Amino acid sequence: MNWAFDITLKNRAVLKSFIESYDLADLNKIPKGFNNNIIWNIAHVIAVQQSLVYKLSGLPTIISEEMIDMFKKGTKPERDLTQAEVDQIKNLLFSTIEKTKEDYENGIFRNYHTYTVTTKSTLTNVIEAIEFNNFHEGIHLGYILALKKSV
């Protein structure tokens, strides 16, 4: 599993670079033809990782339920995020994955509620969830690259 976590951390480093390269207005900007923005996509991958790995394992999430509700599948930005919220998202990029890796190594993921994702693949355990999460984050990195051209 070290390889899967390494991929996630490398992707999160790329996401962090967007936060550090764009000002707050550009992170929050929803370009014409899009329904979300750069910072929503970054927060979304954090929220989805927590849902796929922790919630579906029947465990408490590292992030707040409010954050999950704000950035879960099917949502879109309802308001601009503040700099403090962006800073929190930046910090969560790595702390959530480091904690997930620690929890995985400590064997806390004992149960998993089967879940079929939008690609029609069915996740049956936490290993599949962690691996699928990398695919999901890659999709959103692609969205961000498209958004970047329009910001």
JSON list of C-alpha atoms in Angstrom, two decimals:
[
{"chain": "A", "resi": 1, "resn": "MET", "atom": "CA", "xyz": [0.00, 0.00, 0.00]},
{"chain": "A", "resi": 2, "resn": "ASN", "atom": "CA", "xyz": [2.98, 2.33, 0.30]},
{"chain": "A", "resi": 3, "resn": "TRP", "atom": "CA", "xyz": [2.87, 2.77, -3.48]},
{"chain": "A", "resi": 4, "resn": "ALA", "atom": "CA", "xyz": [-0.79, 3.84, -3.44]},
{"chain": "A", "resi": 5, "resn": "PHE", "atom": "CA", "xyz": [-0.17, 6.32, -0.63]},
{"chain": "A", "resi": 6, "resn": "ASP", "atom": "CA", "xyz": [2.89, 7.65, -2.44]},
{"chain": "A", "resi": 7, "resn": "ILE", "atom": "CA", "xyz": [0.80, 8.33, -5.55]},
{"chain": "A", "resi": 8, "resn": "THR", "atom": "CA", "xyz": [-1.77, 10.16, -3.45]},
{"chain": "A", "resi": 9, "resn": "LEU", "atom": "CA", "xyz": [0.88, 12.31, -1.78]},
{"chain": "A", "resi": 10, "resn": "LYS", "atom": "CA", "xyz": [2.45, 13.17, -5.14]},
{"chain": "A", "resi": 11, "resn": "ASN", "atom": "CA", "xyz": [-0.93, 14.23, -6.51]},
{"chain": "A", "resi": 12, "resn": "ARG", "atom": "CA", "xyz": [-1.60, 16.25, -3.37]},
{"chain": "A", "resi": 13, "resn": "ALA", "atom": "CA", "xyz": [1.74, 18.06, -3.90]},
{"chain": "A", "resi": 14, "resn": "VAL", "atom": "CA", "xyz": [0.53, 19.09, -7.35]},
{"chain": "A", "resi": 15, "resn": "LEU", "atom": "CA", "xyz": [-2.76, 20.29, -5.84]},
{"chain": "A", "resi": 16, "resn": "LYS", "atom": "CA", "xyz": [-0.84, 22.27, -3.22]},
{"chain": "A", "resi": 17, "resn": "SER", "atom": "CA", "xyz": [1.11, 23.98, -6.00]},
{"chain": "A", "resi": 18, "resn": "PHE", "atom": "CA", "xyz": [-2.16, 25.36, -7.40]},
{"chain": "A", "resi": 19, "resn": "ILE", "atom": "CA", "xyz": [-3.07, 26.83, -4.03]},
{"chain": "A", "resi": 20, "resn": "GLU", "atom": "CA", "xyz": [0.36, 28.44, -3.83]},
{"chain": "A", "resi": 21, "resn": "SER", "atom": "CA", "xyz": [0.33, 29.69, -7.44]},
{"chain": "A", "resi": 22, "resn": "TYR", "atom": "CA", "xyz": [-3.07, 31.37, -7.56]},
{"chain": "A", "resi": 23, "resn": "ASP", "atom": "CA", "xyz": [-4.51, 34.18, -5.50]},
{"chain": "A", "resi": 24, "resn": "LEU", "atom": "CA", "xyz": [-7.78, 33.79, -3.62]},
{"chain": "A", "resi": 25, "resn": "ALA", "atom": "CA", "xyz": [-9.87, 35.40, -6.36]},
{"chain": "A", "resi": 26, "resn": "ASP", "atom": "CA", "xyz": [-8.52, 33.02, -9.02]},
{"chain": "A", "resi": 27, "resn": "LEU", "atom": "CA", "xyz": [-8.95, 29.97, -6.76]},
{"chain": "A", "resi": 28, "resn": "ASN", "atom": "CA", "xyz": [-12.61, 30.95, -6.30]},
{"chain": "A", "resi": 29, "resn": "LYS", "atom": "CA", "xyz": [-13.27, 31.97, -9.92]},
{"chain": "A", "resi": 30, "resn": "ILE", "atom": "CA", "xyz": [-15.80, 29.87, -11.81]},
{"chain": "A", "resi": 31, "resn": "PRO", "atom": "CA", "xyz": [-14.99, 30.38, -15.50]},
{"chain": "A", "resi": 32, "resn": "LYS", "atom": "CA", "xyz": [-17.72, 30.52, -18.10]},
{"chain": "A", "resi": 33, "resn": "GLY", "atom": "CA", "xyz": [-18.74, 27.01, -19.09]},
{"chain": "A", "resi": 34, "resn": "PHE", "atom": "CA", "xyz": [-17.75, 25.48, -15.72]},
{"chain": "A", "resi": 35, "resn": "ASN", "atom": "CA", "xyz": [-19.82, 24.88, -12.59]},
{"chain": "A", "resi": 36, "resn": "ASN", "atom": "CA", "xyz": [-16.99, 24.81, -10.06]},
{"chain": "A", "resi": 37, "resn": "ASN", "atom": "CA", "xyz": [-13.55, 26.24, -9.40]},
{"chain": "A", "resi": 38, "resn": "ILE", "atom": "CA", "xyz": [-10.00, 25.23, -8.54]},
{"chain": "A", "resi": 39, "resn": "ILE", "atom": "CA", "xyz": [-10.38, 25.34, -4.76]},
{"chain": "A", "resi": 40, "resn": "TRP", "atom": "CA", "xyz": [-13.69, 23.43, -4.84]},
{"chain": "A", "resi": 41, "resn": "ASN", "atom": "CA", "xyz": [-11.99, 20.60, -6.76]},
{"chain": "A", "resi": 42, "resn": "ILE", "atom": "CA", "xyz": [-9.14, 20.47, -4.26]},
{"chain": "A", "resi": 43, "resn": "ALA", "atom": "CA", "xyz": [-11.49, 20.43, -1.26]},
{"chain": "A", "resi": 44, "resn": "HIS", "atom": "CA", "xyz": [-13.70, 17.89, -3.05]},
{"chain": "A", "resi": 45, "resn": "VAL", "atom": "CA", "xyz": [-10.90, 15.32, -3.33]},
{"chain": "A", "resi": 46, "resn": "ILE", "atom": "CA", "xyz": [-10.25, 15.65, 0.40]},
{"chain": "A", "resi": 47, "resn": "ALA", "atom": "CA", "xyz": [-13.94, 15.19, 1.23]},
{"chain": "A", "resi": 48, "resn": "VAL", "atom": "CA", "xyz": [-14.37, 12.23, -1.11]},
{"chain": "A", "resi": 49, "resn": "GLN", "atom": "CA", "xyz": [-11.24, 10.49, 0.21]},
{"chain": "A", "resi": 50, "resn": "GLN", "atom": "CA", "xyz": [-12.62, 10.78, 3.71]},
{"chain": "A", "resi": 51, "resn": "SER", "atom": "CA", "xyz": [-16.00, 9.40, 2.65]},
{"chain": "A", "resi": 52, "resn": "LEU", "atom": "CA", "xyz": [-14.59, 6.53, 0.60]},
{"chain": "A", "resi": 53, "resn": "VAL", "atom": "CA", "xyz": [-12.06, 5.43, 3.20]},
{"chain": "A", "resi": 54, "resn": "TYR", "atom": "CA", "xyz": [-13.46, 6.36, 6.61]},
{"chain": "A", "resi": 55, "resn": "LYS", "atom": "CA", "xyz": [-17.23, 6.71, 6.29]},
{"chain": "A", "resi": 56, "resn": "LEU", "atom": "CA", "xyz": [-17.62, 3.54, 4.23]},
{"chain": "A", "resi": 57, "resn": "SER", "atom": "CA", "xyz": [-15.46, 1.76, 6.82]},
{"chain": "A", "resi": 58, "resn": "GLY", "atom": "CA", "xyz": [-17.90, 2.89, 9.51]},
{"chain": "A", "resi": 59, "resn": "LEU", "atom": "CA", "xyz": [-15.27, 5.10, 11.14]},
{"chain": "A", "resi": 60, "resn": "PRO", "atom": "CA", "xyz": [-15.28, 8.79, 12.09]},
{"chain": "A", "resi": 61, "resn": "THR", "atom": "CA", "xyz": [-13.73, 11.08, 9.51]},
{"chain": "A", "resi": 62, "resn": "ILE", "atom": "CA", "xyz": [-10.72, 13.28, 10.14]},
{"chain": "A", "resi": 63, "resn": "ILE", "atom": "CA", "xyz": [-12.48, 16.32, 8.65]},
{"chain": "A", "resi": 64, "resn": "SER", "atom": "CA", "xyz": [-15.80, 17.76, 9.76]},
{"chain": "A", "resi": 65, "resn": "GLU", "atom": "CA", "xyz": [-19.12, 16.52, 8.48]},
{"chain": "A", "resi": 66, "resn": "GLU", "atom": "CA", "xyz": [-19.81, 20.12, 7.46]},
{"chain": "A", "resi": 67, "resn": "MET", "atom": "CA", "xyz": [-16.80, 20.07, 5.14]},
{"chain": "A", "resi": 68, "resn": "ILE", "atom": "CA", "xyz": [-17.88, 16.76, 3.65]},
{"chain": "A", "resi": 69, "resn": "ASP", "atom": "CA", "xyz": [-21.38, 18.12, 3.04]},
{"chain": "A", "resi": 70, "resn": "MET", "atom": "CA", "xyz": [-19.99, 21.27, 1.42]},
{"chain": "A", "resi": 71, "resn": "PHE", "atom": "CA", "xyz": [-17.70, 19.43, -1.03]},
{"chain": "A", "resi": 72, "resn": "LYS", "atom": "CA", "xyz": [-19.24, 15.99, -1.54]},
{"chain": "A", "resi": 73, "resn": "LYS", "atom": "CA", "xyz": [-20.33, 14.53, -4.86]},
{"chain": "A", "resi": 74, "resn": "GLY", "atom": "CA", "xyz": [-23.16, 16.51, -6.40]},
{"chain": "A", "resi": 75, "resn": "THR", "atom": "CA", "xyz": [-22.28, 19.83, -4.78]},
{"chain": "A", "resi": 76, "resn": "LYS", "atom": "CA", "xyz": [-20.91, 23.00, -6.31]},
{"chain": "A", "resi": 77, "resn": "PRO", "atom": "CA", "xyz": [-19.50, 26.20, -4.86]},
{"chain": "A", "resi": 78, "resn": "GLU", "atom": "CA", "xyz": [-22.22, 28.17, -3.07]},
{"chain": "A", "resi": 79, "resn": "ARG", "atom": "CA", "xyz": [-19.90, 31.01, -2.06]},
{"chain": "A", "resi": 80, "resn": "ASP", "atom": "CA", "xyz": [-16.30, 32.12, -2.28]},
{"chain": "A", "resi": 81, "resn": "LEU", "atom": "CA", "xyz": [-14.00, 30.53, 0.28]},
{"chain": "A", "resi": 82, "resn": "THR", "atom": "CA", "xyz": [-12.00, 32.73, 2.63]},
{"chain": "A", "resi": 83, "resn": "GLN", "atom": "CA", "xyz": [-8.23, 32.71, 2.86]},
{"chain": "A", "resi": 84, "resn": "ALA", "atom": "CA", "xyz": [-8.52, 30.95, 6.24]},
{"chain": "A", "resi": 85, "resn": "GLU", "atom": "CA", "xyz": [-10.58, 28.17, 4.61]},
{"chain": "A", "resi": 86, "resn": "VAL", "atom": "CA", "xyz": [-8.07, 27.84, 1.77]},
{"chain": "A", "resi": 87, "resn": "ASP", "atom": "CA", "xyz": [-5.25, 27.61, 4.31]},
{"chain": "A", "resi": 88, "resn": "GLN", "atom": "CA", "xyz": [-7.15, 24.86, 6.16]},
{"chain": "A", "resi": 89, "resn": "ILE", "atom": "CA", "xyz": [-7.67, 22.94, 2.89]},
{"chain": "A", "resi": 90, "resn": "LYS", "atom": "CA", "xyz": [-3.95, 23.27, 2.12]},
{"chain": "A", "resi": 91, "resn": "ASN", "atom": "CA", "xyz": [-3.09, 21.79, 5.52]},
{"chain": "A", "resi": 92, "resn": "LEU", "atom": "CA", "xyz": [-5.60, 18.95, 5.11]},
{"chain": "A", "resi": 93, "resn": "LEU", "atom": "CA", "xyz": [-4.08, 17.88, 1.79]},
{"chain": "A", "resi": 94, "resn": "PHE", "atom": "CA", "xyz": [-1.28, 16.06, 3.58]},
{"chain": "A", "resi": 95, "resn": "SER", "atom": "CA", "xyz": [-2.49, 15.57, 7.15]},
{"chain": "A", "resi": 96, "resn": "THR", "atom": "CA", "xyz": [-5.46, 13.50, 6.01]},
{"chain": "A", "resi": 97, "resn": "ILE", "atom": "CA", "xyz": [-3.33, 11.15, 3.92]},
{"chain": "A", "resi": 98, "resn": "GLU", "atom": "CA", "xyz": [-0.63, 10.82, 6.57]},
{"chain": "A", "resi": 99, "resn": "LYS", "atom": "CA", "xyz": [-3.31, 9.94, 9.15]},
{"chain": "A", "resi": 100, "resn": "THR", "atom": "CA", "xyz": [-4.98, 7.50, 6.74]},
{"chain": "A", "resi": 101, "resn": "LYS", "atom": "CA", "xyz": [-1.65, 5.76, 6.14]},
{"chain": "A", "resi": 102, "resn": "GLU", "atom": "CA", "xyz": [-1.03, 5.55, 9.90]},
{"chain": "A", "resi": 103, "resn": "ASP", "atom": "CA", "xyz": [-4.54, 4.21, 10.50]},
{"chain": "A", "resi": 104, "resn": "TYR", "atom": "CA", "xyz": [-4.13, 1.67, 7.70]},
{"chain": "A", "resi": 105, "resn": "GLU", "atom": "CA", "xyz": [-0.82, 0.48, 9.14]},
{"chain": "A", "resi": 106, "resn": "ASN", "atom": "CA", "xyz": [-2.48, 0.20, 12.58]},
{"chain": "A", "resi": 107, "resn": "GLY", "atom": "CA", "xyz": [-5.21, -2.02, 11.11]},
{"chain": "A", "resi": 108, "resn": "ILE", "atom": "CA", "xyz": [-8.23, 0.09, 12.06]},
{"chain": "A", "resi": 109, "resn": "PHE", "atom": "CA", "xyz": [-10.04, -0.53, 8.76]},
{"chain": "A", "resi": 110, "resn": "ARG", "atom": "CA", "xyz": [-11.75, -3.81, 9.62]},
{"chain": "A", "resi": 111, "resn": "ASN", "atom": "CA", "xyz": [-15.16, -3.37, 8.00]},
{"chain": "A", "resi": 112, "resn": "TYR", "atom": "CA", "xyz": [-16.29, -1.88, 4.72]},
{"chain": "A", "resi": 113, "resn": "HIS", "atom": "CA", "xyz": [-19.75, -1.08, 3.35]},
{"chain": "A", "resi": 114, "resn": "THR", "atom": "CA", "xyz": [-19.78, -2.07, -0.34]},
{"chain": "A", "resi": 115, "resn": "TYR", "atom": "CA", "xyz": [-20.22, 0.96, -2.59]},
{"chain": "A", "resi": 116, "resn": "THR", "atom": "CA", "xyz": [-20.63, 1.27, -6.36]},
{"chain": "A", "resi": 117, "resn": "VAL", "atom": "CA", "xyz": [-18.95, 4.37, -7.78]},
{"chain": "A", "resi": 118, "resn": "THR", "atom": "CA", "xyz": [-20.05, 6.32, -10.85]},
{"chain": "A", "resi": 119, "resn": "THR", "atom": "CA", "xyz": [-17.77, 4.27, -13.11]},
{"chain": "A", "resi": 120, "resn": "LYS", "atom": "CA", "xyz": [-19.90, 1.25, -12.07]},
{"chain": "A", "resi": 121, "resn": "SER", "atom": "CA", "xyz": [-16.98, -0.31, -10.20]},
{"chain": "A", "resi": 122, "resn": "THR", "atom": "CA", "xyz": [-17.90, -1.71, -6.80]},
{"chain": "A", "resi": 123, "resn": "LEU", "atom": "CA", "xyz": [-15.60, -1.04, -3.87]},
{"chain": "A", "resi": 124, "resn": "THR", "atom": "CA", "xyz": [-15.63, -3.92, -1.39]},
{"chain": "A", "resi": 125, "resn": "ASN", "atom": "CA", "xyz": [-12.76, -3.06, 0.95]},
{"chain": "A", "resi": 126, "resn": "VAL", "atom": "CA", "xyz": [-10.55, -0.20, 2.06]},
{"chain": "A", "resi": 127, "resn": "ILE", "atom": "CA", "xyz": [-7.68, -1.17, -0.23]},
{"chain": "A", "resi": 128, "resn": "GLU", "atom": "CA", "xyz": [-9.94, -0.80, -3.26]},
{"chain": "A", "resi": 129, "resn": "ALA", "atom": "CA", "xyz": [-11.19, 2.52, -1.84]},
{"chain": "A", "resi": 130, "resn": "ILE", "atom": "CA", "xyz": [-7.65, 3.87, -1.47]},
{"chain": "A", "resi": 131, "resn": "GLU", "atom": "CA", "xyz": [-6.73, 2.73, -4.97]},
{"chain": "A", "resi": 132, "resn": "PHE", "atom": "CA", "xyz": [-9.92, 4.10, -6.53]},
{"chain": "A", "resi": 133, "resn": "ASN", "atom": "CA", "xyz": [-9.35, 7.37, -4.71]},
{"chain": "A", "resi": 134, "resn": "ASN", "atom": "CA", "xyz": [-6.17, 7.88, -6.74]},
{"chain": "A", "resi": 135, "resn": "PHE", "atom": "CA", "xyz": [-8.17, 7.49, -9.96]},
{"chain": "A", "resi": 136, "resn": "HIS", "atom": "CA", "xyz": [-10.76, 9.97, -8.64]},
{"chain": "A", "resi": 137, "resn": "GLU", "atom": "CA", "xyz": [-8.11, 12.50, -7.69]},
{"chain": "A", "resi": 138, "resn": "GLY", "atom": "CA", "xyz": [-6.58, 12.19, -11.15]},
{"chain": "A", "resi": 139, "resn": "ILE", "atom": "CA", "xyz": [-9.91, 13.07, -12.73]},
{"chain": "A", "resi": 140, "resn": "HIS", "atom": "CA", "xyz": [-10.12, 16.22, -10.64]},
{"chain": "A", "resi": 141, "resn": "LEU", "atom": "CA", "xyz": [-6.52, 17.14, -11.40]},
{"chain": "A", "resi": 142, "resn": "GLY", "atom": "CA", "xyz": [-7.62, 17.07, -15.04]},
{"chain": "A", "resi": 143, "resn": "TYR", "atom": "CA", "xyz": [-10.56, 19.38, -14.24]},
{"chain": "A", "resi": 144, "resn": "ILE", "atom": "CA", "xyz": [-8.20, 21.77, -12.51]},
{"chain": "A", "resi": 145, "resn": "LEU", "atom": "CA", "xyz": [-5.86, 21.80, -15.50]},
{"chain": "A", "resi": 146, "resn": "ALA", "atom": "CA", "xyz": [-8.84, 22.73, -17.70]},
{"chain": "A", "resi": 147, "resn": "LEU", "atom": "CA", "xyz": [-9.96, 25.40, -15.22]},
{"chain": "A", "resi": 148, "resn": "LYS", "atom": "CA", "xyz": [-6.42, 26.78, -15.09]},
{"chain": "A", "resi": 149, "resn": "LYS", "atom": "CA", "xyz": [-6.58, 27.63, -18.79]},
{"chain": "A", "resi": 150, "resn": "SER", "atom": "CA", "xyz": [-9.75, 29.66, -18.21]},
{"chain": "A", "resi": 151, "resn": "VAL", "atom": "CA", "xyz": [-8.77, 31.53, -15.04]}
]
